[in-house]
Each structure stands twice: as C-alpha cells, then as structure tokens.
PDB file of C-alpha atoms in Angstrom:
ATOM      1  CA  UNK A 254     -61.934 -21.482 -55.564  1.00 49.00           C
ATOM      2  CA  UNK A 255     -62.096 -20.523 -59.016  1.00 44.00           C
ATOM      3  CA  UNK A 256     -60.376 -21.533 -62.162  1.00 47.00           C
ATOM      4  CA  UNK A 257     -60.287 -17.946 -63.563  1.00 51.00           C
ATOM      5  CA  UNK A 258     -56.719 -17.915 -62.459  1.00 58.00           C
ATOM      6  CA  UNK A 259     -53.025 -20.009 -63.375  1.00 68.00           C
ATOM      7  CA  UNK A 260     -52.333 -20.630 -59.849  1.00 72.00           C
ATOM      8  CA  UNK A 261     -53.263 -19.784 -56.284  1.00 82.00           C
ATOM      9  CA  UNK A 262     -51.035 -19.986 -52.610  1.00 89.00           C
ATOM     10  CA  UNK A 263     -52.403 -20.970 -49.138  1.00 92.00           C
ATOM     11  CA  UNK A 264     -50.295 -20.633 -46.340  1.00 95.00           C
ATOM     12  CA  UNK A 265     -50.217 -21.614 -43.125  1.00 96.00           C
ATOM     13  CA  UNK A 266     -48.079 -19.473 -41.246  1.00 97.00           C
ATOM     14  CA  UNK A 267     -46.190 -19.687 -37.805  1.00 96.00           C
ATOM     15  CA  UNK A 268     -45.919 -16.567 -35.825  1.00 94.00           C
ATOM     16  CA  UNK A 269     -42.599 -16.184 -36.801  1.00 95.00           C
ATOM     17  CA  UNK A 270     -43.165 -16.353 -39.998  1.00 94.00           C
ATOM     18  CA  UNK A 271     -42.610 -20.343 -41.419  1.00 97.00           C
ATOM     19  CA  UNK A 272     -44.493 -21.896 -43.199  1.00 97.00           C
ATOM     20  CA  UNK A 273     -46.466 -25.014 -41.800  1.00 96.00           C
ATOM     21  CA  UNK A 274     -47.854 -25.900 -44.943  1.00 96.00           C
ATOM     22  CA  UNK A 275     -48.008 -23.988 -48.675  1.00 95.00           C
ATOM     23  CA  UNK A 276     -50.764 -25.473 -50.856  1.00 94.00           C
ATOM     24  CA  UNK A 277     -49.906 -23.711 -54.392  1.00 90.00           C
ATOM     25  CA  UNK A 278     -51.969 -25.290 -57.411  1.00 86.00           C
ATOM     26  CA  UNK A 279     -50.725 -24.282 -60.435  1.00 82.00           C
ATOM     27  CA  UNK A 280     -53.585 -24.590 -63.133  1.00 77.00           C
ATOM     28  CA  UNK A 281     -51.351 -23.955 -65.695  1.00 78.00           C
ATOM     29  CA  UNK A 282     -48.802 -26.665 -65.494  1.00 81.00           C
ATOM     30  CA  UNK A 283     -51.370 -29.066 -63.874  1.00 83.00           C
ATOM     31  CA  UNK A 284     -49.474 -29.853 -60.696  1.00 87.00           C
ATOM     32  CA  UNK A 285     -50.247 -28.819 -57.072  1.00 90.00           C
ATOM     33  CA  UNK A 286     -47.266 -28.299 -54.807  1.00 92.00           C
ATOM     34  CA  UNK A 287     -47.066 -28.713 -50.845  1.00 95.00           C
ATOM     35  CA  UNK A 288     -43.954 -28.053 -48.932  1.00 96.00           C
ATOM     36  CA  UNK A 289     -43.022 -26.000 -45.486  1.00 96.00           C
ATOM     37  CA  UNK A 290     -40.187 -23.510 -44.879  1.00 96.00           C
ATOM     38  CA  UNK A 291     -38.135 -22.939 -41.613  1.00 95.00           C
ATOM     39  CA  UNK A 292     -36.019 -19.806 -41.895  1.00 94.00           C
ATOM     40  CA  UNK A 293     -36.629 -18.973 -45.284  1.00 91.00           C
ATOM     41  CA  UNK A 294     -35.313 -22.619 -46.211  1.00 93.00           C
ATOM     42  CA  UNK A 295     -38.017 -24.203 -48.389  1.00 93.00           C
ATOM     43  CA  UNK A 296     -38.212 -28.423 -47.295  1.00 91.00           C
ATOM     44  CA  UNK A 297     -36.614 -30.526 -49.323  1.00 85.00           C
ATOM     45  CA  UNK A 298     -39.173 -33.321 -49.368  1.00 83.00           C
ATOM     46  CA  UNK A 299     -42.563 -31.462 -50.287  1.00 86.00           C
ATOM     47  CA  UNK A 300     -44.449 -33.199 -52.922  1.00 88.00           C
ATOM     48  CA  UNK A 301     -45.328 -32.255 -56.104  1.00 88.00           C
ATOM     49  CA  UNK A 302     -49.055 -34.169 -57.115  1.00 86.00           C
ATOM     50  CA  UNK A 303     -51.720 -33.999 -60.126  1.00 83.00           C
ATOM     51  CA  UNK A 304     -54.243 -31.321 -60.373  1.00 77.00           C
ATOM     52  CA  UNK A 305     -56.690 -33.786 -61.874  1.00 77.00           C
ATOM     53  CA  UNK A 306     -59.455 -33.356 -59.467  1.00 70.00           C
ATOM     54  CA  UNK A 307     -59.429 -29.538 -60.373  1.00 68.00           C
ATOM     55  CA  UNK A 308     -59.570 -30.282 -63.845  1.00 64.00           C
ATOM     56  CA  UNK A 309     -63.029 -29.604 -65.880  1.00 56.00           C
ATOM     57  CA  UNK A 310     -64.554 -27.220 -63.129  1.00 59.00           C
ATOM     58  CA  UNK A 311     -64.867 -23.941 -62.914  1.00 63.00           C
ATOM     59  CA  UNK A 312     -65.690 -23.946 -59.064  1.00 71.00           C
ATOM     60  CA  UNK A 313     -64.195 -26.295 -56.107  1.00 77.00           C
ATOM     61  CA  UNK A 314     -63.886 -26.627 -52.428  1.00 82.00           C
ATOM     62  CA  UNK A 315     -60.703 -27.195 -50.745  1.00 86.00           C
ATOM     63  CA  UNK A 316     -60.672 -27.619 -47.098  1.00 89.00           C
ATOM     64  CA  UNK A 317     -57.537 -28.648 -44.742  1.00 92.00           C
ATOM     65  CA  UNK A 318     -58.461 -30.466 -41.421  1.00 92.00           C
ATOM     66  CA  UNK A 319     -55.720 -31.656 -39.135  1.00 89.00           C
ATOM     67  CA  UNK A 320     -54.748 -34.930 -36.907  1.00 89.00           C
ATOM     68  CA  UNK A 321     -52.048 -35.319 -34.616  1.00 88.00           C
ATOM     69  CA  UNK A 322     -50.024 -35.928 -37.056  1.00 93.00           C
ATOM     70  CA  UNK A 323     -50.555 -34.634 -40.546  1.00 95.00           C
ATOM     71  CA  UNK A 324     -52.698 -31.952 -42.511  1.00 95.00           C
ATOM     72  CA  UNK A 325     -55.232 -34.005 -44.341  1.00 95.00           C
ATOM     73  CA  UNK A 326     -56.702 -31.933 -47.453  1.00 92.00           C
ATOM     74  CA  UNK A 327     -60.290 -32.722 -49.222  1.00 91.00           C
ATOM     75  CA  UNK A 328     -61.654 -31.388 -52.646  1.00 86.00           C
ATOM     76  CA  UNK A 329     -64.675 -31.096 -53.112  1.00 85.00           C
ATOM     77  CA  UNK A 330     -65.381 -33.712 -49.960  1.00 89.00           C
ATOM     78  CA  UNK A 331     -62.884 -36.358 -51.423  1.00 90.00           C
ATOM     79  CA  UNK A 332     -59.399 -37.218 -49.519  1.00 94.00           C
ATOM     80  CA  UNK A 333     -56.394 -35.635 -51.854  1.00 92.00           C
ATOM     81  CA  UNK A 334     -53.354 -35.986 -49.649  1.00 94.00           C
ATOM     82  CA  UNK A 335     -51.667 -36.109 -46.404  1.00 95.00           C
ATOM     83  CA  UNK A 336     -49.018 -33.641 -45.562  1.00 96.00           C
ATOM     84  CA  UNK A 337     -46.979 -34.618 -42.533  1.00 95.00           C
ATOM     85  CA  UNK A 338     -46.888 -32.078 -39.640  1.00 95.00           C
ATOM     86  CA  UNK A 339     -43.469 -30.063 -39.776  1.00 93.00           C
ATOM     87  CA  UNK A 340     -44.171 -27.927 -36.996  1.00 94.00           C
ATOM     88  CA  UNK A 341     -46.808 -28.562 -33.772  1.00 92.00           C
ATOM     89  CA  UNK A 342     -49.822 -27.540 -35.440  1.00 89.00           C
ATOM     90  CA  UNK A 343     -50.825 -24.934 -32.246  1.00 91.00           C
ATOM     91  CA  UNK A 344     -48.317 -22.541 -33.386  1.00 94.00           C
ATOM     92  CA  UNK A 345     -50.093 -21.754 -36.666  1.00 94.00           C
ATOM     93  CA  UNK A 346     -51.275 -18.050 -36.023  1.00 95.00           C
ATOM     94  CA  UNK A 347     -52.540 -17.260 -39.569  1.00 94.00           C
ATOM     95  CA  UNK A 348     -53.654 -18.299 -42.988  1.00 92.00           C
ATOM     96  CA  UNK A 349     -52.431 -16.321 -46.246  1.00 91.00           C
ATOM     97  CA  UNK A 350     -54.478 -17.174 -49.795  1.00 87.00           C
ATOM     98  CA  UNK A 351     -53.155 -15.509 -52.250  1.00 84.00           C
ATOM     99  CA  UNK A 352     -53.976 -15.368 -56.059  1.00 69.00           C
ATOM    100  CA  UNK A 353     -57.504 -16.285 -56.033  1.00 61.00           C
ATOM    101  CA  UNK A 354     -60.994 -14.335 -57.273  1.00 57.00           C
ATOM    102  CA  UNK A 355     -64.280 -15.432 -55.689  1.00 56.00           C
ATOM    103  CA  UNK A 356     -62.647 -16.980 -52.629  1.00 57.00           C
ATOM    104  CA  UNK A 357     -65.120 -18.264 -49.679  1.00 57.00           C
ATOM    105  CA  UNK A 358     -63.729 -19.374 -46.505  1.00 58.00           C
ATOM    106  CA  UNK A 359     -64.797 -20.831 -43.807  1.00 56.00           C
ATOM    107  CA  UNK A 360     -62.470 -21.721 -41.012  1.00 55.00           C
ATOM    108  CA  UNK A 361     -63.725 -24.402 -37.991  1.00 54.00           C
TER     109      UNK A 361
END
C-alpha cells in the first residue's frame, strides 16, 4: 500500500454481492474500519481500530489469511486483528481494492 492517499477499501465479496469483510483505512482520520453487509445492510458490530501501525511509513503490507473461524489480518508481518467470519468463507468469489496507487497483490 501506499500512504499517497486519505483512505483505501478492500472487499471481500460474495457472489451475490455481500460483503464478507470491508477493510477501509482511513489515513486521514487515523482509524481503520472492518464490518460486513448482507443485503445492502451494513453489520452493526464492525469495529472501528487505530491506524497506528500505518503511521510514519510511506509503504506497508497488509495481508488477510483465514481460519475456520475468523479473518486474521497482518501488517507488515505483525497480527492487527481478528474479524469473525459472517459468512462461510468458500463463498467469497472476489476481492475489490479500491482507492489505492502502487498496489501489489499477491493472493495464496
């Protein structure tokens, strides 16, 4: 990622179009948001956590691996948070980034 930017969106998207998990940082305002939708209704019990380890760097690595039962998320190789499963995590079809300049992914 790069810090060029307020903000950027991942999504993890169902084939019907809900949302397993939205990672949105938000540079600006120094929080990081993760929630789910089903329907269009956004979950009422996403979380809402510190940017910190983005702070002071202009590059970073965020990857997402998964266990049976939650997304675990890593920056830069350190654990950042858990984000409980809303939806079996076979049914996610696609991944959406949005926002972002001199993205690299790798998926595995």
């Amino acid at each position: 990622g790069n810090l060029s930017l307020s903000r950027m969106m991942i999504d993890f998207l169902l084939k019907n179009g809900d949302i397993a998990l939205r990672f949105t940082p938000n540079f600006k305002y120094g929080t990081v948001v993760l929630t789910s939708a089903k329907g269009g209704q956004w979950a009422t019990d996403g979380k809402t956590l510190s940017i910190d380890p983005f702070k002071r760097k202009t590059r970073f690595e965020v990857a997402f691996t998964r266990d049976h039962c939650a997304f675990q998320i890593y920056v830069d190789g350190t654990h950042y948070a858990t984000f409980p499963h809303r939806f079996p995590p076979s049914e996610i079809v696609r991944i959406q980034v949005q926002w972002m300049n001199n993205i690299d992914i790798q998926i595995k």
